[in-house]
JSON list of C-alpha atoms in Angstrom, two decimals:
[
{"chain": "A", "resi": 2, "resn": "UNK", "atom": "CA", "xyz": [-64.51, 46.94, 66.59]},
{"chain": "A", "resi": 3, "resn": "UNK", "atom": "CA", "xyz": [-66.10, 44.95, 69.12]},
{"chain": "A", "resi": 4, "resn": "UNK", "atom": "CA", "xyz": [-64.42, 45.10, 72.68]},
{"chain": "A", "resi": 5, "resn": "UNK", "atom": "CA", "xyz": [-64.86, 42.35, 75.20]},
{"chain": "A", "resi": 6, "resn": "UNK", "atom": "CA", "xyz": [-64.32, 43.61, 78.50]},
{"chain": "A", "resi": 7, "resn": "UNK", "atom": "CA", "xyz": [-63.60, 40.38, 80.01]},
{"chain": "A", "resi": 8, "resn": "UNK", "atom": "CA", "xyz": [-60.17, 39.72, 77.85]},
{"chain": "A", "resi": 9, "resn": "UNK", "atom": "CA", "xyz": [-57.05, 39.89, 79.89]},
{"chain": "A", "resi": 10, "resn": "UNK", "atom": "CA", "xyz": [-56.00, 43.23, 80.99]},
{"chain": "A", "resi": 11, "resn": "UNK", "atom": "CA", "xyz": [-52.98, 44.64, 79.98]},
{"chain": "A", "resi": 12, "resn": "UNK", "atom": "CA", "xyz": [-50.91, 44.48, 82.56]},
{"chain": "A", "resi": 13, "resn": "UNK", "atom": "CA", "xyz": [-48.04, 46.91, 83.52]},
{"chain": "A", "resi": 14, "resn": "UNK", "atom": "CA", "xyz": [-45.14, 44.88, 84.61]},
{"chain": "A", "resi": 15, "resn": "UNK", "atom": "CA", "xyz": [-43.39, 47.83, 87.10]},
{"chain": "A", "resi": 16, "resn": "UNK", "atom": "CA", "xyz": [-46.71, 48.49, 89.11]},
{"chain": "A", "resi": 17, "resn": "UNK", "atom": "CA", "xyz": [-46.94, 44.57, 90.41]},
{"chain": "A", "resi": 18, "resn": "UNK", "atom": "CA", "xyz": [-45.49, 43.94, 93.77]},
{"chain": "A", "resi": 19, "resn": "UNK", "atom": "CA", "xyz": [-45.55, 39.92, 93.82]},
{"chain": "A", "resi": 20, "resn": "UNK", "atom": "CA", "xyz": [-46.42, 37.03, 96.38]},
{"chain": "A", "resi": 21, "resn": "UNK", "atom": "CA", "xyz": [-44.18, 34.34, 96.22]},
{"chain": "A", "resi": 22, "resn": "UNK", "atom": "CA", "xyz": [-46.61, 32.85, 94.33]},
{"chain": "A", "resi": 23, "resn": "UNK", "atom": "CA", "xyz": [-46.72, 35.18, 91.69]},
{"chain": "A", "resi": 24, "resn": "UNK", "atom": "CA", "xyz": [-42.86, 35.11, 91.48]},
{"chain": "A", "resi": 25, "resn": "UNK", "atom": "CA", "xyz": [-42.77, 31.12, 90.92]},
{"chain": "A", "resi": 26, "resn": "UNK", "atom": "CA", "xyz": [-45.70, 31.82, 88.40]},
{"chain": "A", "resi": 27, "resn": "UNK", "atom": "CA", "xyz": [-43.68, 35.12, 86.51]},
{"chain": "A", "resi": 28, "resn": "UNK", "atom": "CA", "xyz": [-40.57, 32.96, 86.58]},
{"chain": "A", "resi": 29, "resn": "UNK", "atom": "CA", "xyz": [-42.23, 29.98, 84.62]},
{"chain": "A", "resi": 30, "resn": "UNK", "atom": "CA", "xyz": [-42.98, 32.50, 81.96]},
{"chain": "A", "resi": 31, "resn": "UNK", "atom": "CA", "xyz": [-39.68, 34.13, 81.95]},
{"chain": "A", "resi": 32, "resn": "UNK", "atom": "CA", "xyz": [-38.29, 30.50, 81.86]},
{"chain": "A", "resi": 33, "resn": "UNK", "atom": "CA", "xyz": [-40.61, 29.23, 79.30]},
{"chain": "A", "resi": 34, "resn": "UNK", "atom": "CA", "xyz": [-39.52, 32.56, 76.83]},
{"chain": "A", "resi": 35, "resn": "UNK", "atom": "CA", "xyz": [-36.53, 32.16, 77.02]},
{"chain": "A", "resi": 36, "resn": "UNK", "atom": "CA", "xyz": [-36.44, 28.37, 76.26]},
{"chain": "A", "resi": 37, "resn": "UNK", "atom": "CA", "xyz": [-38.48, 29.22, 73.30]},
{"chain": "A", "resi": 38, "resn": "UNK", "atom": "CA", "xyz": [-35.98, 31.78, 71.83]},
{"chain": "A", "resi": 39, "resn": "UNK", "atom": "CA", "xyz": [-33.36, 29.28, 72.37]},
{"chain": "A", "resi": 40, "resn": "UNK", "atom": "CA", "xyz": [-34.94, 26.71, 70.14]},
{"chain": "A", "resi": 41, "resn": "UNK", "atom": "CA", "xyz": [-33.78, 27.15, 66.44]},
{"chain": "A", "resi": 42, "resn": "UNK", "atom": "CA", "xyz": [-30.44, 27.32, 68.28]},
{"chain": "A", "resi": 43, "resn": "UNK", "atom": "CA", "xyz": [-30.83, 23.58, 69.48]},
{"chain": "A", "resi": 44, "resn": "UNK", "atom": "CA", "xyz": [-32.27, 22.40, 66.15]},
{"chain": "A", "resi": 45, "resn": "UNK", "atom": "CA", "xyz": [-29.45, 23.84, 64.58]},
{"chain": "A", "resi": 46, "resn": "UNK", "atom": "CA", "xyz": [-27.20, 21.96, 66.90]},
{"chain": "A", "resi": 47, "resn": "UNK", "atom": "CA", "xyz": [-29.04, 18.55, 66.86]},
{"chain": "A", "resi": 48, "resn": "UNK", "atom": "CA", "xyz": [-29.07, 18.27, 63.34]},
{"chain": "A", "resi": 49, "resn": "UNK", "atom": "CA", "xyz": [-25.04, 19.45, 63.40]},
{"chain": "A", "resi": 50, "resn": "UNK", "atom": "CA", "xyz": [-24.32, 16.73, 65.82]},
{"chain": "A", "resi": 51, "resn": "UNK", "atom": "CA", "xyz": [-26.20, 13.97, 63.54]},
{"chain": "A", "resi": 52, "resn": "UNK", "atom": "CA", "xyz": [-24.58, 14.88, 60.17]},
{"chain": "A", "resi": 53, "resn": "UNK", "atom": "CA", "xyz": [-21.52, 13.57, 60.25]},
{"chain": "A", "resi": 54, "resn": "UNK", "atom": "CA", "xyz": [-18.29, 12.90, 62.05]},
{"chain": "A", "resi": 55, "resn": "UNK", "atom": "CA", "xyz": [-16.84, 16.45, 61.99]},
{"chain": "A", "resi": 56, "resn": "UNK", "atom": "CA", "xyz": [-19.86, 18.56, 62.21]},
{"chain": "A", "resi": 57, "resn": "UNK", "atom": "CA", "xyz": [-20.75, 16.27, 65.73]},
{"chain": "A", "resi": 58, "resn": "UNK", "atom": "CA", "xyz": [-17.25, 18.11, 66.37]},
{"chain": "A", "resi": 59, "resn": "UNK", "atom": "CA", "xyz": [-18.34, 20.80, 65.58]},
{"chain": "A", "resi": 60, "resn": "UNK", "atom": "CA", "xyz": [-21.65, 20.83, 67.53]},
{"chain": "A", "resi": 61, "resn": "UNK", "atom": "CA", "xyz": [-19.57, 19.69, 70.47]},
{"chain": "A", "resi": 62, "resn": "UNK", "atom": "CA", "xyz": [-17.35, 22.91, 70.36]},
{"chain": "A", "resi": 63, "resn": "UNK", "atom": "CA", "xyz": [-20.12, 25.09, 70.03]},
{"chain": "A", "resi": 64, "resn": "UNK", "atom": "CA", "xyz": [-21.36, 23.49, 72.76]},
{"chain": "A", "resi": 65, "resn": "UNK", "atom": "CA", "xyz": [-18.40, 23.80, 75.05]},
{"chain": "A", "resi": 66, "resn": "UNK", "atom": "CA", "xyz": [-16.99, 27.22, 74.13]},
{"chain": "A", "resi": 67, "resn": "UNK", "atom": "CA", "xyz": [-16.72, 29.90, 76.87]},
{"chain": "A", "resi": 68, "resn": "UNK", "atom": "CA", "xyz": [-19.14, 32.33, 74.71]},
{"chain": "A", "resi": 69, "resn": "UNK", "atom": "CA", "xyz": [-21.91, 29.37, 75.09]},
{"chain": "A", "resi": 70, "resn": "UNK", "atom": "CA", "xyz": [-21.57, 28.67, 78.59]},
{"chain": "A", "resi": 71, "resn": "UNK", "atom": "CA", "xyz": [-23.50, 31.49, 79.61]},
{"chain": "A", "resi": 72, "resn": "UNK", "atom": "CA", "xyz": [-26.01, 30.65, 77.09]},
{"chain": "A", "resi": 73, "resn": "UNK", "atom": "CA", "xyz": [-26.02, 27.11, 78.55]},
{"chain": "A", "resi": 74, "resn": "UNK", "atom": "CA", "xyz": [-26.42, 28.17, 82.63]},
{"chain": "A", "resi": 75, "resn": "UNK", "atom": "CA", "xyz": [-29.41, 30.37, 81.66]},
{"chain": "A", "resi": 76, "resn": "UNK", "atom": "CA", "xyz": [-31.13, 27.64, 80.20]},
{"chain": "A", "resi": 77, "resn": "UNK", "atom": "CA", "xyz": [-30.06, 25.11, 83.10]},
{"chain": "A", "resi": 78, "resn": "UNK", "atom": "CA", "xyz": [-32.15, 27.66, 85.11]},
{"chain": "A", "resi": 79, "resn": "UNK", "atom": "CA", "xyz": [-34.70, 28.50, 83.26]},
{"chain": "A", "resi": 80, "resn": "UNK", "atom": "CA", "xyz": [-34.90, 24.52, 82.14]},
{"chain": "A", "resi": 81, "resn": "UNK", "atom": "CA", "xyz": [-34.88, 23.41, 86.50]},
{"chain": "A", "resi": 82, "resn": "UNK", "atom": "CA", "xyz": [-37.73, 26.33, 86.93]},
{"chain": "A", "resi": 83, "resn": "UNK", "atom": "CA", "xyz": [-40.09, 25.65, 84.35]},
{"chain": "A", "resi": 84, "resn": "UNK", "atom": "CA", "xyz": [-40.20, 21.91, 85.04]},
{"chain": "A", "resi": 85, "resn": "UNK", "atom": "CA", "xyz": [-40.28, 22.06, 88.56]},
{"chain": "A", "resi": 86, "resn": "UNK", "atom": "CA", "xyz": [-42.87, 25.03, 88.43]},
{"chain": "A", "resi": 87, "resn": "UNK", "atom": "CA", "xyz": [-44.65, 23.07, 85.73]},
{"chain": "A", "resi": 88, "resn": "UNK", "atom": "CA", "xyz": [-44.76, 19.93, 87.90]},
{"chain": "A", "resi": 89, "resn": "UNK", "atom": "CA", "xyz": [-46.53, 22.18, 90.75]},
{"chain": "A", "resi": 90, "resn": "UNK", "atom": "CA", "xyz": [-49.08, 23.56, 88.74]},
{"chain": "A", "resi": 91, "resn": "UNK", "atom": "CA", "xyz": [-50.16, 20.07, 87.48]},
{"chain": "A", "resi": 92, "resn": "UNK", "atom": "CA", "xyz": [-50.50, 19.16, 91.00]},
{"chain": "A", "resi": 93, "resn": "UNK", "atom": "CA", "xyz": [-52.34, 22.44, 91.19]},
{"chain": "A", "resi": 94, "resn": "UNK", "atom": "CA", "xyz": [-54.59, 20.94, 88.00]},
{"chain": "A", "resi": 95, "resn": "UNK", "atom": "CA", "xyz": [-55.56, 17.71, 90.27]},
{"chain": "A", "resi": 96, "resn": "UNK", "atom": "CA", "xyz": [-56.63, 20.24, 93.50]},
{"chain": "A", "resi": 97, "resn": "UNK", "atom": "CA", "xyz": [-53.37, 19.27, 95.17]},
{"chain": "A", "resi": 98, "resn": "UNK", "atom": "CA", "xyz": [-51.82, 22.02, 97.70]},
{"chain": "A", "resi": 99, "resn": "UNK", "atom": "CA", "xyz": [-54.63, 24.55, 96.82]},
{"chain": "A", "resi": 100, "resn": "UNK", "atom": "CA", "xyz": [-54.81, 26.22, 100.22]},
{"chain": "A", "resi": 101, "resn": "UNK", "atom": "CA", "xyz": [-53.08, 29.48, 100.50]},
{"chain": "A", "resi": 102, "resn": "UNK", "atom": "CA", "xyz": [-50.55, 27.91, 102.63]},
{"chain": "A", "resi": 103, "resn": "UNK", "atom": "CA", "xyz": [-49.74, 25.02, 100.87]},
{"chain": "A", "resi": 104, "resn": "UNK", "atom": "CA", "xyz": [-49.31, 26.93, 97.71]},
{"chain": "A", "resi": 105, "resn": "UNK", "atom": "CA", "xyz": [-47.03, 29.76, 99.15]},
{"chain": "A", "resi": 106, "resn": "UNK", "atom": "CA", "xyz": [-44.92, 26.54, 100.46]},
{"chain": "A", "resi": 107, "resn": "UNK", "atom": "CA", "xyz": [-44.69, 24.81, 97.30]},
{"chain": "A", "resi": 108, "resn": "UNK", "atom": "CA", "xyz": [-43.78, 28.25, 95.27]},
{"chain": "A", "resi": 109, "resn": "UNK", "atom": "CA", "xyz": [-40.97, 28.21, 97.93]},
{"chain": "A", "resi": 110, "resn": "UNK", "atom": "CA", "xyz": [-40.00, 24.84, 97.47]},
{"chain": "A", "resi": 111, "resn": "UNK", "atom": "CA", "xyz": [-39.68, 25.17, 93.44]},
{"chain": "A", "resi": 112, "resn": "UNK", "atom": "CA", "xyz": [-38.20, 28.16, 93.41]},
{"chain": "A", "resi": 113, "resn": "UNK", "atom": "CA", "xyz": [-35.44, 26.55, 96.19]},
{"chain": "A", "resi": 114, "resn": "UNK", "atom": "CA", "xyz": [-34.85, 23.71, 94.12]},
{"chain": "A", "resi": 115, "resn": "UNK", "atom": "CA", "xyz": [-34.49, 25.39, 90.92]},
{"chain": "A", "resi": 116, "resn": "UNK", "atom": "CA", "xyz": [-32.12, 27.56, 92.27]},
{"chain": "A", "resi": 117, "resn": "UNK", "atom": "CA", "xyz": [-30.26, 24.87, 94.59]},
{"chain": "A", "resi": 118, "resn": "UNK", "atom": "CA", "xyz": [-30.11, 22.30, 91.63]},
{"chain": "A", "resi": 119, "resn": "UNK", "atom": "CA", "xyz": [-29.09, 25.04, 89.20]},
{"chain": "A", "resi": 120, "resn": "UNK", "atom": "CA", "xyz": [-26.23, 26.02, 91.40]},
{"chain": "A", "resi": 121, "resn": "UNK", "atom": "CA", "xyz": [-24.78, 22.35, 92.55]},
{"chain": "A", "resi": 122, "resn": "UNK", "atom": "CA", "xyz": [-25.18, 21.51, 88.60]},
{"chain": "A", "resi": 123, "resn": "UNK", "atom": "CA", "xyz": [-23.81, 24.95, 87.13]},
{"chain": "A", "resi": 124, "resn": "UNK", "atom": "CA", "xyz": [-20.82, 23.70, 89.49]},
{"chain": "A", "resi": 125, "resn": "UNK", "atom": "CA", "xyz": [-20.31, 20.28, 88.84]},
{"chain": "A", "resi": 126, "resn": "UNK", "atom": "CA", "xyz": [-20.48, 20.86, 85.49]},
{"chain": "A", "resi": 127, "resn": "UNK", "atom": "CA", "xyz": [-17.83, 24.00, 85.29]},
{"chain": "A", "resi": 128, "resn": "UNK", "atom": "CA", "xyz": [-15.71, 22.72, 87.68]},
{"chain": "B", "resi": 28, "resn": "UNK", "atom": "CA", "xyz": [-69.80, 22.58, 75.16]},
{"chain": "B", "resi": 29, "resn": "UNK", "atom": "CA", "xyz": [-67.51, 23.15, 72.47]},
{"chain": "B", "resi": 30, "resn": "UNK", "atom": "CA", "xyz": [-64.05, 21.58, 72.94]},
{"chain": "B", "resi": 31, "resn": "UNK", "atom": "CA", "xyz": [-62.56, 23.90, 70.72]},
{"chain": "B", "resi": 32, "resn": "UNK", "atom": "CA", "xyz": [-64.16, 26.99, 71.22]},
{"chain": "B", "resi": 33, "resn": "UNK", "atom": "CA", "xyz": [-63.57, 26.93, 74.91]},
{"chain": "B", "resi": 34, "resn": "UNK", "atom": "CA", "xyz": [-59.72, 26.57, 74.70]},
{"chain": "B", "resi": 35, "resn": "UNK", "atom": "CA", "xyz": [-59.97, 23.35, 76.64]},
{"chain": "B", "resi": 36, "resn": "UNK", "atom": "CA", "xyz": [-58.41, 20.73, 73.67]},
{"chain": "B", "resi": 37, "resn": "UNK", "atom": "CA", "xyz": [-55.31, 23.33, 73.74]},
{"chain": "B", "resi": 38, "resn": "UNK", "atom": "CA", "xyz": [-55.35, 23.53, 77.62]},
{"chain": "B", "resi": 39, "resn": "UNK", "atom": "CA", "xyz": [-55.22, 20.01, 77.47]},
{"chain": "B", "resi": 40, "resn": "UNK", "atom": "CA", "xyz": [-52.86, 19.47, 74.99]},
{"chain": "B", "resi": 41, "resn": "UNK", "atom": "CA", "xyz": [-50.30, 21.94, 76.59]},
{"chain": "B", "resi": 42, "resn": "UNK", "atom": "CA", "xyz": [-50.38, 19.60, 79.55]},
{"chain": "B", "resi": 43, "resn": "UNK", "atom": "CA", "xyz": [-50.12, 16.51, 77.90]},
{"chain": "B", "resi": 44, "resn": "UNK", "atom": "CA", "xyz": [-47.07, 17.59, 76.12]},
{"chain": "B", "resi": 45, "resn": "UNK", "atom": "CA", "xyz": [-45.49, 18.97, 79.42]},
{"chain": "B", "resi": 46, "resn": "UNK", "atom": "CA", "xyz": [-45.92, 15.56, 80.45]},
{"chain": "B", "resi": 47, "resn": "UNK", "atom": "CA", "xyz": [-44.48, 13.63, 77.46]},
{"chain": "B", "resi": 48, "resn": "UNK", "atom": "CA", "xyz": [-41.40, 15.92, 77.41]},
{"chain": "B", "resi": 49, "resn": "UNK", "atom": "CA", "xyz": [-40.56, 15.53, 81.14]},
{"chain": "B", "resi": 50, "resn": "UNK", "atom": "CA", "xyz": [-40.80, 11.30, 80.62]},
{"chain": "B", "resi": 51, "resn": "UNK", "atom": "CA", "xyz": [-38.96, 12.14, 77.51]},
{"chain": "B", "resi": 52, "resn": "UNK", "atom": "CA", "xyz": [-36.19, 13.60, 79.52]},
{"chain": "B", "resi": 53, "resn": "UNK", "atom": "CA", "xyz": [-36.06, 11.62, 82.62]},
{"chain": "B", "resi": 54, "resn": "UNK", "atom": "CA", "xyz": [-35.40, 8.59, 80.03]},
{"chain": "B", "resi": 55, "resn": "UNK", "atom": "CA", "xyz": [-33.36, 10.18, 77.83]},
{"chain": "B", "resi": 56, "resn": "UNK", "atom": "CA", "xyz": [-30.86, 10.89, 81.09]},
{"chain": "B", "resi": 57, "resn": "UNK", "atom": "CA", "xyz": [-31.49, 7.32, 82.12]},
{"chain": "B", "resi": 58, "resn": "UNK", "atom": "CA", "xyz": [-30.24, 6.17, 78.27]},
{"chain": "B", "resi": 59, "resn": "UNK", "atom": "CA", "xyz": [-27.18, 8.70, 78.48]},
{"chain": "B", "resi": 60, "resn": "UNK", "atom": "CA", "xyz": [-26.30, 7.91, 81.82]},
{"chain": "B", "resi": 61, "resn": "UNK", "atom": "CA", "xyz": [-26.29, 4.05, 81.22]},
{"chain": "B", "resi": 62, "resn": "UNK", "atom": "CA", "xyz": [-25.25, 4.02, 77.80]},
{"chain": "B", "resi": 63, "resn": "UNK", "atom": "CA", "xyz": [-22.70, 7.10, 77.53]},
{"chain": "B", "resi": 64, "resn": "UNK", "atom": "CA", "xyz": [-22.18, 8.20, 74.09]},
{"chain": "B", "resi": 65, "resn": "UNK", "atom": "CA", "xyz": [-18.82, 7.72, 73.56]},
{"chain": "B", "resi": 66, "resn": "UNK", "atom": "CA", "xyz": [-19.02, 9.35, 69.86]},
{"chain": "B", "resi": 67, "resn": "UNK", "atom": "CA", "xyz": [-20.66, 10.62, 66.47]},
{"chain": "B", "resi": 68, "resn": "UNK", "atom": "CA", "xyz": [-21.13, 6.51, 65.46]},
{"chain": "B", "resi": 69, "resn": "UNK", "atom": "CA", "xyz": [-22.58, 5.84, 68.88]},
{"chain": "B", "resi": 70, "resn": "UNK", "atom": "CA", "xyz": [-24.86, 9.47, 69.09]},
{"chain": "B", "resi": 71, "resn": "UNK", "atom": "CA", "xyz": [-26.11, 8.58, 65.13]},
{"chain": "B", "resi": 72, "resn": "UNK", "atom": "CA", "xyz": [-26.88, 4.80, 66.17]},
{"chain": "B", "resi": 73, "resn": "UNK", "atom": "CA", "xyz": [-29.13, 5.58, 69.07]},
{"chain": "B", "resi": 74, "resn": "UNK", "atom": "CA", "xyz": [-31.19, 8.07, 67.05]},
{"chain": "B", "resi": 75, "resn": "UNK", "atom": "CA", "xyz": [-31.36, 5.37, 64.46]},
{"chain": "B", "resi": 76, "resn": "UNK", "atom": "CA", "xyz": [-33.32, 3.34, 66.33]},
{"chain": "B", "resi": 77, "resn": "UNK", "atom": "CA", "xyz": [-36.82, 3.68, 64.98]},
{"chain": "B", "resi": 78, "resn": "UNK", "atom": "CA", "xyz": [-38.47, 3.79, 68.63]},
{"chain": "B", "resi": 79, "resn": "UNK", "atom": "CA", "xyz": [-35.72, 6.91, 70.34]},
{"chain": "B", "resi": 80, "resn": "UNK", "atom": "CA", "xyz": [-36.03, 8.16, 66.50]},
{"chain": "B", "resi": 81, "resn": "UNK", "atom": "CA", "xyz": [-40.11, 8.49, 66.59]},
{"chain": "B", "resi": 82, "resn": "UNK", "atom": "CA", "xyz": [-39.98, 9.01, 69.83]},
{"chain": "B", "resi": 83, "resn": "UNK", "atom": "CA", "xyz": [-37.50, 12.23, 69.39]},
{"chain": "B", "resi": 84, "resn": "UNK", "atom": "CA", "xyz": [-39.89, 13.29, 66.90]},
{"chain": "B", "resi": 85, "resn": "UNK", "atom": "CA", "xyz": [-42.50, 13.79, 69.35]},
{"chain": "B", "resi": 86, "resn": "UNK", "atom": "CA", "xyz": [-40.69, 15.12, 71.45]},
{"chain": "B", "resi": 87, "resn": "UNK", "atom": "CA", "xyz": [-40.00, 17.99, 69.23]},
{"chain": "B", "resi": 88, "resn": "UNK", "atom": "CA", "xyz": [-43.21, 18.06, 67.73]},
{"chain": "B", "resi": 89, "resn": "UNK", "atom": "CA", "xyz": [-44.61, 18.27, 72.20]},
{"chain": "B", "resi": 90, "resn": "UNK", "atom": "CA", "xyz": [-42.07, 21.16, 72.62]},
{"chain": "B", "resi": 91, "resn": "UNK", "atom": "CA", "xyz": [-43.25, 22.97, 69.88]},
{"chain": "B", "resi": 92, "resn": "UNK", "atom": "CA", "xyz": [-46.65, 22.68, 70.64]},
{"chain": "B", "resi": 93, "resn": "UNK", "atom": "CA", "xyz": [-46.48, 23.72, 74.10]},
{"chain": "B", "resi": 94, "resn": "UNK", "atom": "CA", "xyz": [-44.03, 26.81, 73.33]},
{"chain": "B", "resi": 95, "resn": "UNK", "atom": "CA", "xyz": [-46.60, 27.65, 70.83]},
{"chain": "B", "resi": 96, "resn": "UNK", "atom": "CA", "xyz": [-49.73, 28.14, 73.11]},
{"chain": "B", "resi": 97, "resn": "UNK", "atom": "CA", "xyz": [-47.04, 29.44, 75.92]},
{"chain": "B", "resi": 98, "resn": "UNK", "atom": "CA", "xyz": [-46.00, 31.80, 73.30]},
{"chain": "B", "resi": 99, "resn": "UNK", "atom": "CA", "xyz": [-49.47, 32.83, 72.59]},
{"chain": "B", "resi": 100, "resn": "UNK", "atom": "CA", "xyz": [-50.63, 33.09, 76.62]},
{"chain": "B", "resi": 101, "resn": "UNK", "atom": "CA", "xyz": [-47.75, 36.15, 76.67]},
{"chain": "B", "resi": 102, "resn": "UNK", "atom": "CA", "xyz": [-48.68, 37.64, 73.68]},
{"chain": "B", "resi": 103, "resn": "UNK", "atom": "CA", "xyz": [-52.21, 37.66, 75.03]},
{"chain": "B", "resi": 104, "resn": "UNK", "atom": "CA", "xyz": [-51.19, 39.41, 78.21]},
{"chain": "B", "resi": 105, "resn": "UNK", "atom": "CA", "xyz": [-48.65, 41.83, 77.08]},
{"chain": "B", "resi": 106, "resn": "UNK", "atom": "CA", "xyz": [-48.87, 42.71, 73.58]},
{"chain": "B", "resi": 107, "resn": "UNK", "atom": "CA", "xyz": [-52.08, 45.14, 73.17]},
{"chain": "B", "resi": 108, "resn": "UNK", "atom": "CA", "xyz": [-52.30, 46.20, 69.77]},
{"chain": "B", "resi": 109, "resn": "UNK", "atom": "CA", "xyz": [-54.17, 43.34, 67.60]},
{"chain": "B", "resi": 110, "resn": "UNK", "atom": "CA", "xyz": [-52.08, 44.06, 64.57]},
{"chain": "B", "resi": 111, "resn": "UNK", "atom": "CA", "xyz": [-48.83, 43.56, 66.37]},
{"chain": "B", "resi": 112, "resn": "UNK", "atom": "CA", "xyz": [-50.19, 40.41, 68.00]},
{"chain": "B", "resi": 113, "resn": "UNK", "atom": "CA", "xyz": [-51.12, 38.94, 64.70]},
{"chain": "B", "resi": 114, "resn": "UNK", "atom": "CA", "xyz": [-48.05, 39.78, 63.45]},
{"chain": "B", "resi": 115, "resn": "UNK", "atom": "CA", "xyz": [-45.86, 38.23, 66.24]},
{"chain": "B", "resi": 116, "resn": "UNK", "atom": "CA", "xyz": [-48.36, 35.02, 65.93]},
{"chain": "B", "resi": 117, "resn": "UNK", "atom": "CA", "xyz": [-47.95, 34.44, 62.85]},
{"chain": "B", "resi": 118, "resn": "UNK", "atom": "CA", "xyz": [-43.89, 35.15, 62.48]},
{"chain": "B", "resi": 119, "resn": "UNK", "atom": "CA", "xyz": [-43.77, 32.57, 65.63]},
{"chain": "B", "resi": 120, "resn": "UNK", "atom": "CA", "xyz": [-46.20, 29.89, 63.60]},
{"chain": "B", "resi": 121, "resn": "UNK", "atom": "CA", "xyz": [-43.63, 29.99, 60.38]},
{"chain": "B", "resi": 122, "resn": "UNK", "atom": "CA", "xyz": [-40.66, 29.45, 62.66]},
{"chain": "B", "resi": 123, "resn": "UNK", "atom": "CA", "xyz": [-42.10, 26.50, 64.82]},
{"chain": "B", "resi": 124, "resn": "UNK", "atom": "CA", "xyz": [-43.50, 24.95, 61.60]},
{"chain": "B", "resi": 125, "resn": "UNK", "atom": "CA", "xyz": [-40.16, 25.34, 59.73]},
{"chain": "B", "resi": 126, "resn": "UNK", "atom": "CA", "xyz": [-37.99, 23.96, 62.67]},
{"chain": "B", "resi": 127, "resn": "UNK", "atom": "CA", "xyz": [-40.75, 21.19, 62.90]},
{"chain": "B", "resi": 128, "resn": "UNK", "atom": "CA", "xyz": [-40.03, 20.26, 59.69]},
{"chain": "B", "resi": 129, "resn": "UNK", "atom": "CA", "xyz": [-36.09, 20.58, 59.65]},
{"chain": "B", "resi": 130, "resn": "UNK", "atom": "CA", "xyz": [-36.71, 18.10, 62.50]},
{"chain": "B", "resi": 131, "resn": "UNK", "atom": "CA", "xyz": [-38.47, 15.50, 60.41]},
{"chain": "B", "resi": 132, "resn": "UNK", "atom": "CA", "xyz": [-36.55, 15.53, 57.76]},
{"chain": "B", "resi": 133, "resn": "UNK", "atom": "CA", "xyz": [-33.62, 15.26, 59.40]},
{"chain": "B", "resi": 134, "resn": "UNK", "atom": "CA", "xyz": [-35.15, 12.27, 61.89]},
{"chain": "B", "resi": 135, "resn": "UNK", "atom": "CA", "xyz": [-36.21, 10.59, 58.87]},
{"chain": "B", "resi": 136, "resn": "UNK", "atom": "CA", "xyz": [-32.61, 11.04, 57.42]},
{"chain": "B", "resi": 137, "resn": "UNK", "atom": "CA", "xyz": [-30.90, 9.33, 60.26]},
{"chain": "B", "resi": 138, "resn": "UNK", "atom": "CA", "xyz": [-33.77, 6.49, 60.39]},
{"chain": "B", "resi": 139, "resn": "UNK", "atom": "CA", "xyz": [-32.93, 5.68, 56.38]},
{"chain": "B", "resi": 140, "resn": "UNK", "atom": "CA", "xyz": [-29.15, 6.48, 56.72]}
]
């Protein structure tokens, strides 16, 4: 088997102490994940909600019952994050805010919002 | 330089699709919020309409592109074992194709219907 040393290491998750950098950067994986796992779970919704008049109903219950809601605030989060991080590291792409301080103050600033947005959403929405 | 070879078409691509699906969205509020869907008639009319209806199909097809290589960037860093990894891959390529197709036939459903 050939072995390239320059492939990605694998990395031990527990040993990593993170910049806030890093933590923006971890958290737009985490995000991303976990918006992937919830996909056949939207599918399965948006085709409920376009069959007819009582499975829209039904999508609509599924959509408001207490078990969801949970569901639903994760992905608020992880949805704010990943397009707010994402948004940064296009910026990132086009050598905008590339010097060590800039890019600490940006991780800040997404992280912030994400959180801020998530939590002034999370409560107009539950309350 | 090879385009392929060099991962740049999919670096590319993930972008591109980051950037679809955020206009995607920012409309899609802009549509809900000035139009509110008041029920199933309303919901199945806008979807109808073959421009939101194509347009919802690339949206799908975007997010399933770019979950796909963001998929494959964690594999790449945390799962070791080559097996495994192939396995994972290729489990996560059947699902995204299958829901990928759910999603046009059921777009091309409410376009007909």
């Amino acid at each position: 088997m050939i072995t390239n040393t320059r492939r990605p290491k694998f990395l031990n998750l527990f040993k990593i102490h993170l910049p806030v950098t890093g933590v923006t950067s971890f958290a737009h994986r985490v995000s991303g994940a976990l918006l992937f796992v919830s996909l056949p779970f939207w599918v399965y919704l948006f085709s409920l909600s376009l069959h007819n008049e009582a499975s829209f109903k039904l999508a609509l219950g599924y959509l408001t019952s207490p078990w969801t809601r949970l569901v639903l605030l994760i992905l608020l989060w992880s949805i704010l994050h990943h397009l707010f991080a994402g948004i940064r590291f296009l910026l990132l792409d086009i050598h905008l805010g590339h010097s060590l301080k800039s890019a600490r103050r940006s991780a800040w600033l997404v992280n912030f919002t994400g959180a801020i947005l998530f939590v002034v959403l999370a409560l107009w929405w539950l309350l | 330089m090879s385009w392929r070879a060099q991962g740049l078409r999919t670096w590319l691509l993930q972008r591109l699709t980051a950037i679809y699906m955020a206009l995607y969205l920012l409309l899609a509020l802009l549509v809900l919020y000035s139009h509110p869907v008041t029920g199933f008639t309303a919901w199945h009319d806008l979807f109808h309409q073959p421009v939101i209806n194509i347009a919802t199909i690339f949206m799908f097809a975007s997010i399933f592109y770019h979950a796909w290589v963001g998929v494959r960037d964690i594999l790449v860093d945390y799962v070791q074992p080559q097996p495994l990894r192939f396995m994972i891959l290729t489990l996560v390529s059947i699902l995204l194709l299958a829901l990928m197709l759910w999603v046009v036939f059921l777009m091309f459903g409410v376009l007909q219907g």
